[in-house]
Amino acid sequence: MAKRYWLVKSEPDVYSIDRLEAEGSTSWEGVRNYQARNFMQEMKKGDRVLFYHSNAEPPGVAGIAEVVREAYPDHHAADPKSKYHDPGHSEEKPRWFMVDVGFVERFPEVLPLPLLKGEPALEGMELLRKGSRLSVQPVAKEHFDHVVKLGRGKRR
DNA sequence: GCCAACGTTGGC
DNA sequence: GCCAACGTTGGC
């Protein structure tokens, strides 16, 4: 199977690209949306991931990560003390999954959402759809490549 | 802080 | 199966 491309959202107050860079890799727990979960289960080791900062100033793509471990049960869902707890999830019958992602690259500056919206080449991208809240989403290779080109950009 | 868009829940 | 109520996401 050909390599695929993705985008994940994170609030930098919760987990930022800087922290991923410092830690090298992290588990992507807490996804509690079925569509997002299904996409996570399609992720393959080595797939590239745009790292998006939501609820940030400015919101935008902060860099690149990669899948380093494919989907496995999210044990936080089985922990009653966790804010990610779900009584419908158990170790025998897991409902929620997570992947591990590794740091690849941080853009010199966050590539702001308004700039992306002004790019005709990115037309049709899920991120730019009005009302889109999907926190894990596939990205077309052409869109991925274009975002990376912009992100590396002429800045700095 | 506001609120539009969306997903989930539960009564019927 | 419908849909109102509610909770969450996330831009602005």
Coordinates of N, CA, C and O (backbone and C1' of nucleotides) in Angstrom, one line a residue:
Chain A
M1 N 0.8 -1.2 0.0 CA 0.0 0.0 0.0 C 0.9 1.2 0.0 O 1.9 1.3 0.7
A2 N 0.5 2.2 -0.8 CA 1.2 3.4 -0.9 C 1.1 4.2 0.4 O 0.1 4.0 1.1
K3 N 2.1 5.0 0.7 CA 2.1 5.8 1.9 C 0.9 6.8 1.8 O 0.6 7.3 0.8
R4 N 0.3 7.0 3.0 CA -0.8 7.9 3.0 C -0.4 9.1 3.9 O 0.6 9.1 4.6
Y5 N -1.2 10.2 3.8 CA -1.0 11.4 4.5 C -2.2 11.8 5.3 O -3.3 11.6 4.9
W6 N -1.9 12.4 6.4 CA -2.9 12.7 7.4 C -2.7 14.1 8.0 O -1.6 14.7 7.9
L7 N -3.7 14.5 8.8 CA -3.6 15.7 9.6 C -4.2 15.4 11.0 O -5.3 14.8 11.0
V8 N -3.5 15.8 12.0 CA -4.1 15.7 13.4 C -4.1 17.1 14.0 O -3.2 17.9 13.8
K9 N -5.1 17.3 14.8 CA -5.2 18.6 15.5 C -4.9 18.4 17.0 O -5.2 17.4 17.6
S10 N -4.2 19.4 17.5 CA -3.9 19.4 18.9 C -4.0 20.8 19.4 O -3.5 21.7 18.7
E11 N -4.5 21.0 20.6 CA -4.4 22.4 21.2 C -3.0 22.5 21.8 O -2.7 21.6 22.7
P12 N -2.3 23.5 21.4 CA -0.9 23.6 21.9 C -0.8 23.7 23.4 O 0.2 23.3 24.0
D13 N -1.9 24.2 24.0 CA -1.9 24.3 25.5 C -1.9 22.9 26.1 O -1.5 22.7 27.2
V14 N -2.4 21.9 25.3 CA -2.5 20.6 25.8 C -1.3 19.8 25.3 O -0.6 19.1 26.1
Y15 N -1.0 19.9 24.0 CA 0.2 19.2 23.5 C 0.7 19.9 22.2 O 0.0 19.9 21.2
S16 N 1.8 20.6 22.3 CA 2.3 21.4 21.2 C 3.4 20.6 20.4 O 3.9 19.6 20.8
I17 N 3.7 21.2 19.2 CA 4.8 20.6 18.4 C 6.1 20.8 19.1 O 7.0 19.9 19.0
D18 N 6.2 21.8 19.9 CA 7.5 22.0 20.7 C 7.7 20.8 21.6 O 8.8 20.3 21.8
R19 N 6.6 20.4 22.2 CA 6.7 19.3 23.2 C 7.0 18.0 22.4 O 7.8 17.2 22.9
L20 N 6.4 17.8 21.3 CA 6.7 16.6 20.5 C 8.2 16.6 20.1 O 8.8 15.6 20.1
E21 N 8.7 17.8 19.7 CA 10.1 17.9 19.3 C 11.0 17.5 20.5 O 12.0 16.8 20.4
A22 N 10.6 18.0 21.7 CA 11.4 17.7 22.9 C 11.4 16.2 23.3 O 12.4 15.7 23.7
E23 N 10.2 15.7 23.1 CA 10.0 14.3 23.6 C 10.3 13.2 22.5 O 10.5 12.1 22.9
G24 N 10.3 13.7 21.3 CA 10.6 12.7 20.2 C 9.4 12.0 19.7 O 9.2 11.9 18.5
S25 N 8.6 11.5 20.6 CA 7.4 10.8 20.1 C 6.4 10.8 21.3 O 6.8 11.0 22.4
T26 N 5.2 10.5 21.0 CA 4.1 10.4 22.0 C 3.0 9.6 21.5 O 2.8 9.3 20.3
S27 N 2.2 9.1 22.5 CA 1.0 8.3 22.2 C -0.2 9.3 22.0 O -0.3 10.3 22.7
W28 N -1.0 9.1 20.9 CA -2.1 10.0 20.6 C -3.4 9.5 21.2 O -4.3 9.0 20.4
E29 N -3.5 9.6 22.5 CA -4.7 9.1 23.1 C -5.8 10.1 23.2 O -5.6 11.3 22.9
G30 N -7.0 9.7 23.5 CA -8.1 10.6 23.8 C -9.0 10.9 22.6 O -9.9 11.7 22.7
V31 N -8.7 10.3 21.5 CA -9.6 10.5 20.3 C -11.0 9.7 20.6 O -11.0 8.5 20.8
R32 N -12.0 10.5 20.7 CA -13.3 9.9 21.1 C -14.4 10.3 20.0 O -15.5 10.7 20.3
N33 N -14.0 10.1 18.8 CA -14.9 10.4 17.7 C -14.7 9.2 16.7 O -13.6 8.9 16.4
Y34 N -15.8 8.6 16.3 CA -15.7 7.3 15.5 C -15.0 7.5 14.2 O -14.3 6.7 13.7
Q35 N -15.4 8.6 13.5 CA -14.8 8.9 12.2 C -13.2 9.0 12.4 O -12.5 8.5 11.6
A36 N -12.9 9.8 13.4 CA -11.4 10.0 13.6 C -10.8 8.7 14.0 O -9.7 8.4 13.5
R37 N -11.4 7.9 14.8 CA -10.9 6.6 15.2 C -10.7 5.7 14.0 O -9.6 5.1 13.9
N38 N -11.6 5.7 13.1 CA -11.5 4.8 11.9 C -10.3 5.2 11.1 O -9.6 4.4 10.5
F39 N -10.1 6.5 10.9 CA -9.0 7.0 10.2 C -7.7 6.6 10.9 O -6.7 6.1 10.2
M40 N -7.7 6.7 12.2 CA -6.5 6.3 12.9 C -6.1 4.8 12.7 O -5.0 4.4 12.7
Q41 N -7.2 4.0 12.6 CA -6.9 2.6 12.4 C -6.4 2.3 11.0 O -5.9 1.2 10.8
E42 N -6.5 3.2 10.1 CA -6.0 3.1 8.8 C -4.5 3.5 8.7 O -3.9 3.3 7.6
M43 N -4.1 4.2 9.7 CA -2.7 4.7 9.6 C -1.7 3.6 9.6 O -1.8 2.6 10.4
K44 N -0.6 3.8 8.8 CA 0.4 2.8 8.7 C 1.7 3.4 9.2 O 2.0 4.6 9.0
K45 N 2.6 2.6 9.7 CA 3.9 3.1 10.2 C 4.6 3.8 9.0 O 4.6 3.2 7.9
G46 N 5.1 5.0 9.3 CA 5.8 5.7 8.2 C 5.0 6.7 7.5 O 5.5 7.6 6.8
D47 N 3.6 6.6 7.7 CA 2.8 7.7 7.1 C 3.1 9.0 7.7 O 3.4 9.1 8.9
R48 N 3.0 10.1 6.9 CA 3.3 11.4 7.3 C 2.1 12.2 7.8 O 1.0 11.9 7.2
V49 N 2.3 13.0 8.8 CA 1.1 13.7 9.5 C 1.4 15.2 9.6 O 2.4 15.5 10.2
L50 N 0.5 16.0 9.2 CA 0.6 17.4 9.4 C 0.1 17.6 10.9 O -0.9 17.1 11.3
F51 N 0.9 18.4 11.6 CA 0.6 18.7 13.0 C -0.1 20.0 13.1 O 0.6 21.1 12.9
Y52 N -1.4 20.1 13.4 CA -2.1 21.3 13.4 C -2.4 21.8 14.8 O -2.8 21.0 15.7
H53 N -2.2 23.1 15.1 CA -2.5 23.7 16.3 C -3.9 24.3 16.3 O -4.1 25.3 15.6
S54 N -4.8 23.8 17.0 CA -6.2 24.4 17.1 C -6.3 25.2 18.4 O -5.5 25.0 19.3
N55 N -7.3 26.0 18.4 CA -7.6 26.9 19.5 C -6.3 27.6 19.9 O -6.0 27.7 21.1
A56 N -5.6 28.1 18.9 CA -4.3 28.8 19.1 C -4.3 30.1 18.4 O -5.2 30.4 17.6
E57 N -3.3 30.9 18.7 CA -3.2 32.2 18.1 C -1.8 32.3 17.4 O -0.8 32.5 18.1
P58 N -1.7 32.1 16.1 CA -2.9 31.8 15.2 C -3.0 30.3 15.2 O -2.1 29.5 15.4
P59 N -4.3 29.8 14.8 CA -4.4 28.4 14.5 C -3.7 28.1 13.2 O -3.7 29.0 12.3
G60 N -3.1 26.9 13.1 CA -2.4 26.6 11.8 C -1.6 25.4 11.9 O -1.5 24.7 13.0
V61 N -0.9 25.1 10.8 CA -0.1 23.9 10.7 C 1.3 24.2 11.3 O 2.0 25.1 10.8
A62 N 1.7 23.5 12.3 CA 3.0 23.8 13.0 C 4.2 23.0 12.6 O 5.3 23.3 12.8
G63 N 3.9 21.9 11.9 CA 5.0 21.0 11.5 C 4.6 19.7 11.0 O 3.4 19.4 10.7
I64 N 5.5 18.7 11.0 CA 5.3 17.4 10.5 C 5.6 16.3 11.5 O 6.6 16.5 12.2
A65 N 4.8 15.3 11.6 CA 5.0 14.2 12.4 C 4.9 12.9 11.5 O 4.6 13.0 10.3
E66 N 5.2 11.7 12.1 CA 5.0 10.5 11.4 C 4.5 9.4 12.3 O 4.6 9.5 13.5
V67 N 3.8 8.5 11.7 CA 3.2 7.4 12.5 C 4.4 6.4 12.8 O 5.1 5.9 12.0
V68 N 4.6 6.2 14.1 CA 5.7 5.3 14.5 C 5.1 4.0 15.1 O 5.9 3.0 15.3
R69 N 3.9 4.0 15.5 CA 3.2 2.7 16.0 C 1.8 2.8 15.5 O 1.1 3.8 15.7
E70 N 1.3 1.7 14.9 CA 0.0 1.6 14.4 C -1.0 1.4 15.5 O -0.6 1.1 16.7
A71 N -2.3 1.5 15.2 CA -3.4 1.6 16.2 C -3.3 0.4 17.2 O -3.2 -0.7 16.8
Y72 N -3.5 0.8 18.5 CA -3.6 -0.2 19.5 C -4.6 0.4 20.6 O -4.8 1.6 20.6
P73 N -5.2 -0.5 21.4 CA -6.3 0.0 22.3 C -5.8 1.1 23.2 O -4.7 1.1 23.7
D74 N -6.7 2.1 23.4 CA -6.4 3.3 24.2 C -6.8 2.9 25.6 O -7.9 2.9 26.0
H75 N -5.8 2.5 26.4 CA -6.1 2.1 27.8 C -6.7 3.1 28.7 O -7.2 2.8 29.7
H76 N -6.5 4.4 28.3 CA -7.1 5.5 29.1 C -8.7 5.3 29.2 O -9.3 5.7 30.2
A77 N -9.2 4.7 28.1 CA -10.7 4.5 28.1 C -11.2 3.5 29.1 O -12.3 3.5 29.5
A78 N -10.3 2.6 29.6 CA -10.6 1.6 30.6 C -10.4 2.1 32.0 O -10.7 1.4 33.0
D79 N -9.8 3.3 32.1 CA -9.4 3.8 33.5 C -10.5 4.8 34.0 O -10.7 5.9 33.5
P80 N -11.2 4.3 35.0 CA -12.3 5.2 35.5 C -11.9 6.6 36.0 O -12.7 7.5 36.0
K81 N -10.6 6.6 36.3 CA -10.1 7.9 36.8 C -9.7 8.9 35.7 O -9.4 10.0 35.9
S82 N -9.6 8.3 34.5 CA -9.2 9.2 33.4 C -10.3 10.0 32.8 O -11.5 9.6 32.8
K83 N -10.0 11.2 32.3 CA -11.1 12.0 31.7 C -11.5 11.4 30.4 O -12.5 11.8 29.8
Y84 N -10.7 10.4 29.9 CA -11.0 9.8 28.7 C -11.8 8.5 28.9 O -11.9 7.6 28.0
H85 N -12.2 8.2 30.1 CA -12.9 7.0 30.4 C -14.2 6.8 29.7 O -14.9 7.8 29.5
D86 N -14.4 5.6 29.2 CA -15.7 5.3 28.6 C -16.1 3.9 29.0 O -15.4 2.9 28.8
P87 N -17.3 3.8 29.7 CA -17.7 2.5 30.2 C -18.0 1.5 29.1 O -18.1 0.3 29.4
G88 N -18.2 2.0 27.9 CA -18.4 1.1 26.8 C -17.2 0.5 26.2 O -17.2 -0.3 25.3
H89 N -16.0 0.8 26.8 CA -14.7 0.3 26.3 C -14.2 -0.7 27.4 O -14.3 -0.4 28.6
S90 N -13.6 -1.8 26.9 CA -13.0 -2.7 27.9 C -11.8 -3.3 27.2 O -11.6 -3.2 26.0
E91 N -10.9 -3.9 28.0 CA -9.7 -4.5 27.4 C -10.1 -5.7 26.4 O -9.4 -5.9 25.4
E92 N -11.2 -6.4 26.8 CA -11.6 -7.5 26.0 C -12.2 -7.0 24.7 O -12.0 -7.6 23.6
K93 N -13.0 -5.9 24.8 CA -13.7 -5.4 23.7 C -13.4 -3.9 23.6 O -14.2 -3.0 23.9
P94 N -12.2 -3.6 23.1 CA -11.8 -2.2 23.0 C -12.7 -1.4 22.0 O -13.0 -1.9 20.9
R95 N -13.0 -0.2 22.4 CA -13.8 0.7 21.5 C -12.9 1.7 20.9 O -13.0 2.1 19.7
W96 N -11.9 2.2 21.7 CA -11.1 3.3 21.3 C -9.6 2.9 21.1 O -9.1 2.1 21.9
F97 N -9.0 3.6 20.2 CA -7.6 3.2 19.9 C -6.8 4.5 19.8 O -7.3 5.6 19.7
M98 N -5.5 4.2 19.8 CA -4.5 5.3 19.7 C -3.4 4.8 18.8 O -3.2 3.6 18.6
V99 N -2.6 5.8 18.3 CA -1.4 5.5 17.6 C -0.2 6.2 18.3 O -0.5 7.1 19.2
D100 N 1.0 5.9 18.0 CA 2.1 6.7 18.4 C 2.6 7.5 17.2 O 2.7 7.0 16.1
V101 N 2.9 8.8 17.5 CA 3.5 9.6 16.5 C 4.9 10.2 16.9 O 5.1 10.4 18.1
G102 N 5.7 10.3 15.9 CA 7.1 10.8 16.2 C 7.3 12.2 15.5 O 6.7 12.5 14.5
F103 N 8.2 12.9 16.1 CA 8.5 14.2 15.5 C 9.3 14.1 14.3 O 10.2 13.3 14.2
V104 N 9.0 14.9 13.3 CA 9.8 14.9 12.0 C 10.4 16.3 11.8 O 11.6 16.5 11.5
E105 N 9.5 17.3 11.9 CA 10.0 18.7 11.5 C 9.1 19.7 12.0 O 7.9 19.5 12.1
R106 N 9.7 20.8 12.5 CA 8.9 21.9 12.9 C 9.0 23.1 11.9 O 10.2 23.4 11.6
F107 N 7.9 23.7 11.5 CA 8.1 24.8 10.5 C 8.7 26.0 11.3 O 8.4 26.1 12.5
P108 N 9.4 26.8 10.6 CA 10.0 28.0 11.2 C 8.9 28.8 11.9 O 9.1 29.4 13.0
E109 N 7.7 28.9 11.3 CA 6.6 29.6 11.9 C 5.3 28.8 11.7 O 5.3 28.1 10.6
V110 N 4.4 28.9 12.6 CA 3.1 28.2 12.3 C 2.5 28.8 11.0 O 2.5 30.0 10.8
L111 N 2.1 27.9 10.1 CA 1.4 28.3 8.9 C 0.0 28.6 9.2 O -0.8 27.7 9.4
P112 N -0.4 29.9 9.2 CA -1.7 30.2 9.7 C -2.9 29.8 8.8 O -2.8 29.8 7.6
L113 N -4.0 29.4 9.5 CA -5.2 29.0 8.8 C -5.7 30.0 7.7 O -6.0 29.5 6.6
P114 N -5.7 31.3 8.0 CA -6.2 32.2 7.0 C -5.4 32.1 5.7 O -5.9 32.3 4.6
L115 N -4.1 31.9 5.9 CA -3.2 31.8 4.7 C -3.6 30.6 3.9 O -3.7 30.6 2.6
L116 N -3.8 29.5 4.6 CA -4.2 28.2 3.9 C -5.5 28.4 3.1 O -5.7 27.9 2.0
K117 N -6.4 29.2 3.7 CA -7.7 29.4 3.1 C -7.6 30.2 1.8 O -8.4 30.1 0.9
G118 N -6.5 30.9 1.7 CA -6.3 31.7 0.5 C -5.5 31.0 -0.6 O -5.2 31.6 -1.6
E119 N -5.3 29.7 -0.4 CA -4.5 29.0 -1.4 C -5.4 28.2 -2.3 O -6.0 27.2 -1.9
P120 N -5.5 28.6 -3.6 CA -6.3 27.8 -4.5 C -5.9 26.4 -4.6 O -6.7 25.5 -4.8
A121 N -4.6 26.1 -4.4 CA -4.1 24.7 -4.6 C -4.6 23.8 -3.5 O -4.6 22.6 -3.6
L122 N -5.2 24.4 -2.4 CA -5.6 23.6 -1.3 C -7.2 23.4 -1.3 O -7.7 22.9 -0.3
E123 N -7.8 23.8 -2.4 CA -9.2 23.7 -2.4 C -9.7 22.3 -2.2 O -9.1 21.4 -2.8
G124 N -10.7 22.1 -1.4 CA -11.2 20.8 -1.2 C -10.6 20.1 0.0 O -11.1 19.0 0.4
M125 N -9.7 20.7 0.7 CA -9.0 20.1 1.8 C -10.0 20.1 3.0 O -10.7 21.1 3.3
E126 N -10.1 18.9 3.7 CA -11.1 18.7 4.8 C -10.9 19.8 5.8 O -11.9 20.4 6.3
L127 N -9.7 20.2 6.2 CA -9.4 21.2 7.2 C -10.2 22.5 6.9 O -10.6 23.2 7.8
L128 N -10.3 22.8 5.6 CA -10.8 24.1 5.2 C -12.3 24.1 5.0 O -12.9 25.2 4.7
R129 N -12.9 22.9 5.1 CA -14.4 22.9 5.0 C -15.0 23.6 6.2 O -14.6 23.4 7.3
K130 N -16.0 24.4 5.9 CA -16.7 25.1 6.9 C -17.3 24.2 8.0 O -18.0 23.2 7.6
G131 N -17.0 24.4 9.2 CA -17.6 23.6 10.3 C -16.9 22.3 10.5 O -17.4 21.5 11.3
S132 N -15.8 22.1 9.8 CA -15.1 20.8 10.0 C -14.4 20.8 11.4 O -13.7 21.7 11.8
R133 N -14.7 19.6 12.1 CA -14.2 19.5 13.4 C -13.4 18.2 13.6 O -13.0 17.9 14.7
L134 N -13.3 17.5 12.5 CA -12.6 16.2 12.5 C -11.1 16.4 13.0 O -10.4 17.1 12.4
S135 N -10.8 15.7 14.0 CA -9.4 15.9 14.6 C -8.4 15.0 14.1 O -7.2 15.2 14.3
V136 N -8.8 13.9 13.3 CA -7.9 13.1 12.6 C -8.4 13.0 11.2 O -9.6 12.5 11.0
Q137 N -7.7 13.4 10.2 CA -8.3 13.4 8.8 C -7.2 13.1 7.8 O -6.1 13.4 7.9
P138 N -7.7 12.4 6.7 CA -6.7 12.1 5.6 C -6.5 13.4 4.8 O -7.3 14.3 4.7
V139 N -5.3 13.5 4.2 CA -4.9 14.6 3.4 C -4.4 14.1 2.1 O -3.6 13.2 2.0
A140 N -4.8 14.7 1.0 CA -4.4 14.3 -0.3 C -2.9 14.6 -0.5 O -2.4 15.6 0.1
K141 N -2.1 13.8 -1.2 CA -0.7 14.0 -1.3 C -0.4 15.3 -1.8 O 0.5 16.0 -1.4
E142 N -1.1 15.8 -2.8 CA -0.9 17.1 -3.4 C -1.0 18.2 -2.4 O -0.3 19.2 -2.4
H143 N -2.1 18.1 -1.6 CA -2.3 19.1 -0.5 C -1.2 19.0 0.5 O -0.7 20.1 1.0
F144 N -0.8 17.8 0.9 CA 0.2 17.6 1.9 C 1.5 18.3 1.4 O 2.1 19.1 2.1
D145 N 1.9 18.0 0.1 CA 3.1 18.5 -0.4 C 3.1 20.1 -0.5 O 4.1 20.7 -0.2
H146 N 1.9 20.6 -0.8 CA 1.8 22.0 -1.0 C 1.9 22.7 0.4 O 2.6 23.7 0.5
V147 N 1.3 22.1 1.4 CA 1.4 22.7 2.8 C 2.8 22.7 3.3 O 3.3 23.6 3.8
V148 N 3.5 21.6 3.0 CA 4.9 21.5 3.4 C 5.8 22.5 2.7 O 6.6 23.2 3.4
K149 N 5.5 22.7 1.4 CA 6.3 23.7 0.7 C 6.1 25.1 1.3 O 7.0 25.8 1.5
L150 N 4.8 25.4 1.6 CA 4.5 26.7 2.2 C 5.1 26.8 3.6 O 5.6 27.9 4.0
G151 N 5.0 25.7 4.3 CA 5.5 25.7 5.7 C 7.0 25.9 5.8 O 7.5 26.7 6.7
R152 N 7.7 25.3 4.9 CA 9.2 25.5 4.9 C 9.5 26.9 4.4 O 10.5 27.5 4.8
G153 N 8.7 27.4 3.5 CA 8.7 28.7 2.9 C 9.9 29.5 2.9 O 11.0 29.0 3.1
K154 N 9.7 30.8 2.7 CA 10.9 31.7 2.6 C 11.2 32.4 3.9 O 12.1 33.1 4.1
R155 N 10.3 32.1 4.9 CA 10.5 32.8 6.2 C 11.8 32.4 6.9 O 12.3 31.3 6.7
R156 N 12.3 33.3 7.6 CA 13.5 33.1 8.4 C 14.8 32.9 7.6 O 14.7 32.4 6.5
Chain B
dG1 P -14.5 34.6 29.9 O5' -15.8 35.1 29.1 C5' -15.8 36.5 28.8 C4' -16.6 36.6 27.5 C3' -17.9 35.7 27.4 O3' -18.9 36.5 26.8 C1' -16.4 35.2 25.6
dC2 P -20.3 35.9 26.6 O5' -20.3 35.6 25.0 C5' -20.1 36.7 24.2 C4' -20.2 36.2 22.7 C3' -21.5 35.4 22.5 O3' -22.1 35.8 21.3 C1' -19.5 34.2 21.8
dC3 P -23.6 35.4 21.0 O5' -23.3 34.2 19.9 C5' -22.6 34.6 18.8 C4' -22.3 33.3 18.1 C3' -23.5 32.3 18.0 O3' -23.5 31.7 16.7 C1' -21.6 31.2 18.8
dA4 P -24.8 31.7 15.9 O5' -24.3 31.0 14.5 C5' -23.1 31.4 13.9 C4' -22.4 30.2 13.4 C3' -23.3 29.1 12.8 O3' -22.7 28.6 11.6 C1' -22.0 28.2 14.6
dA5 P -23.4 27.6 10.7 O5' -22.7 26.3 11.1 C5' -21.3 26.1 10.9 C4' -20.8 24.8 11.5 C3' -21.7 23.6 11.0 O3' -20.8 22.6 10.5 C1' -21.5 23.6 13.4
dC6 P -21.4 21.4 9.7 O5' -21.3 20.3 10.8 C5' -20.0 20.0 11.4 C4' -20.2 19.2 12.7 C3' -21.1 18.0 12.6 O3' -20.2 16.9 12.6 C1' -21.4 19.2 14.6
dG7 P -20.7 15.4 12.5 O5' -20.8 14.9 14.0 C5' -19.6 14.9 14.8 C4' -19.9 14.3 16.1 C3' -20.7 13.0 16.0 O3' -20.1 12.1 17.0 C1' -22.0 14.6 17.3
dT8 P -20.8 10.7 17.3 O5' -21.7 10.9 18.5 C5' -21.1 11.4 19.7 C4' -22.1 11.5 20.8 C3' -22.9 10.2 21.0 O3' -22.9 9.9 22.4 C1' -24.4 12.0 20.8
dT9 P -23.5 8.6 23.0 O5' -24.9 9.1 23.7 C5' -24.8 10.2 24.6 C4' -26.2 10.6 25.0 C3' -27.1 9.4 25.3 O3' -27.6 9.6 26.6 C1' -28.1 10.9 23.8
dG10 P -28.4 8.4 27.4 O5' -29.9 8.9 27.2 C5' -30.3 10.2 27.5 C4' -31.7 10.4 27.0 C3' -32.6 9.2 27.3 O3' -33.9 9.6 27.6 C1' -32.6 9.7 25.0
dG11 P -34.8 8.7 28.5 O5' -36.2 9.4 28.2 C5' -36.3 10.8 28.2 C4' -37.4 11.3 27.2 C3' -38.6 10.4 27.2 O3' -39.8 11.3 27.1 C1' -37.7 10.4 25.0
dC12 P -41.2 10.8 27.6 O5' -41.9 10.4 26.2 C5' -42.1 11.4 25.2 C4' -42.3 10.7 23.9 C3' -43.2 9.5 23.9 O3' -44.6 9.9 23.7 C1' -41.4 9.2 22.3
Chain C
dG1 P -34.4 3.0 11.4 O5' -35.9 3.7 11.7 C5' -36.7 4.1 10.7 C4' -37.2 5.5 11.1 C3' -36.3 6.6 10.9 O3' -37.0 7.8 10.5 C1' -36.8 6.5 13.2
dC2 P -36.4 9.1 10.0 O5' -36.9 10.1 11.0 C5' -38.3 10.2 11.3 C4' -38.6 11.1 12.4 C3' -37.8 12.4 12.4 O3' -38.7 13.5 12.6 C1' -37.4 11.4 14.5
dC3 P -38.4 15.0 12.2 O5' -37.8 15.6 13.6 C5' -38.7 15.5 14.7 C4' -37.9 15.9 16.0 C3' -36.9 17.0 15.7 O3' -36.9 17.8 16.9 C1' -35.8 15.2 16.7
dA4 P -37.2 19.4 16.8 O5' -37.3 19.8 18.3 C5' -38.0 18.9 19.2 C4' -37.3 18.8 20.6 C3' -36.6 20.1 21.0 O3' -36.7 20.2 22.4 C1' -35.0 18.3 20.8
dA5 P -36.1 21.5 23.2 O5' -34.9 20.8 23.9 C5' -35.1 19.6 24.7 C4' -33.8 19.1 25.2 C3' -32.8 20.3 25.7 O3' -32.3 19.9 27.0 C1' -31.7 18.9 24.1
dC6 P -31.5 20.9 27.9 O5' -30.0 20.4 27.7 C5' -29.8 19.0 27.9 C4' -28.5 18.6 27.3 C3' -27.3 19.6 27.6 O3' -26.4 18.9 28.4 C1' -27.3 18.9 25.3
dG7 P -25.2 19.7 29.1 O5' -24.0 19.2 28.2 C5' -23.8 17.8 28.1 C4' -22.6 17.6 27.1 C3' -21.4 18.5 27.4 O3' -20.2 17.7 27.3 C1' -22.2 18.9 25.2
dT8 P -18.8 18.4 27.5 O5' -18.3 18.6 25.9 C5' -18.3 17.5 25.1 C4' -17.7 17.8 23.8 C3' -16.4 18.7 23.8 O3' -15.6 18.1 22.9 C1' -18.0 19.8 22.5
dT9 P -14.0 18.5 22.8 O5' -14.0 19.2 21.4 C5' -14.5 18.6 20.2 C4' -14.5 19.5 19.1 C3' -13.2 20.3 18.9 O3' -12.8 20.2 17.6 C1' -15.0 21.8 19.0
dG10 P -11.4 20.5 17.0 O5' -11.5 22.0 16.7 C5' -12.3 22.5 15.7 C4' -12.4 24.0 15.8 C3' -11.0 24.7 16.1 O3' -10.9 25.7 15.1 C1' -12.7 25.5 17.4
dG11 P -9.5 26.4 14.7 O5' -10.1 27.6 13.9 C5' -11.2 27.4 13.0 C4' -12.0 28.6 12.9 C3' -11.3 29.9 12.8 O3' -12.0 30.7 11.9 C1' -12.6 30.0 14.7
dC12 P -11.3 32.0 11.2 O5' -11.8 33.2 12.1 C5' -13.1 33.5 12.1 C4' -13.4 34.4 13.3 C3' -12.3 35.5 13.5 O3' -12.8 36.7 12.9 C1' -13.1 34.6 15.6

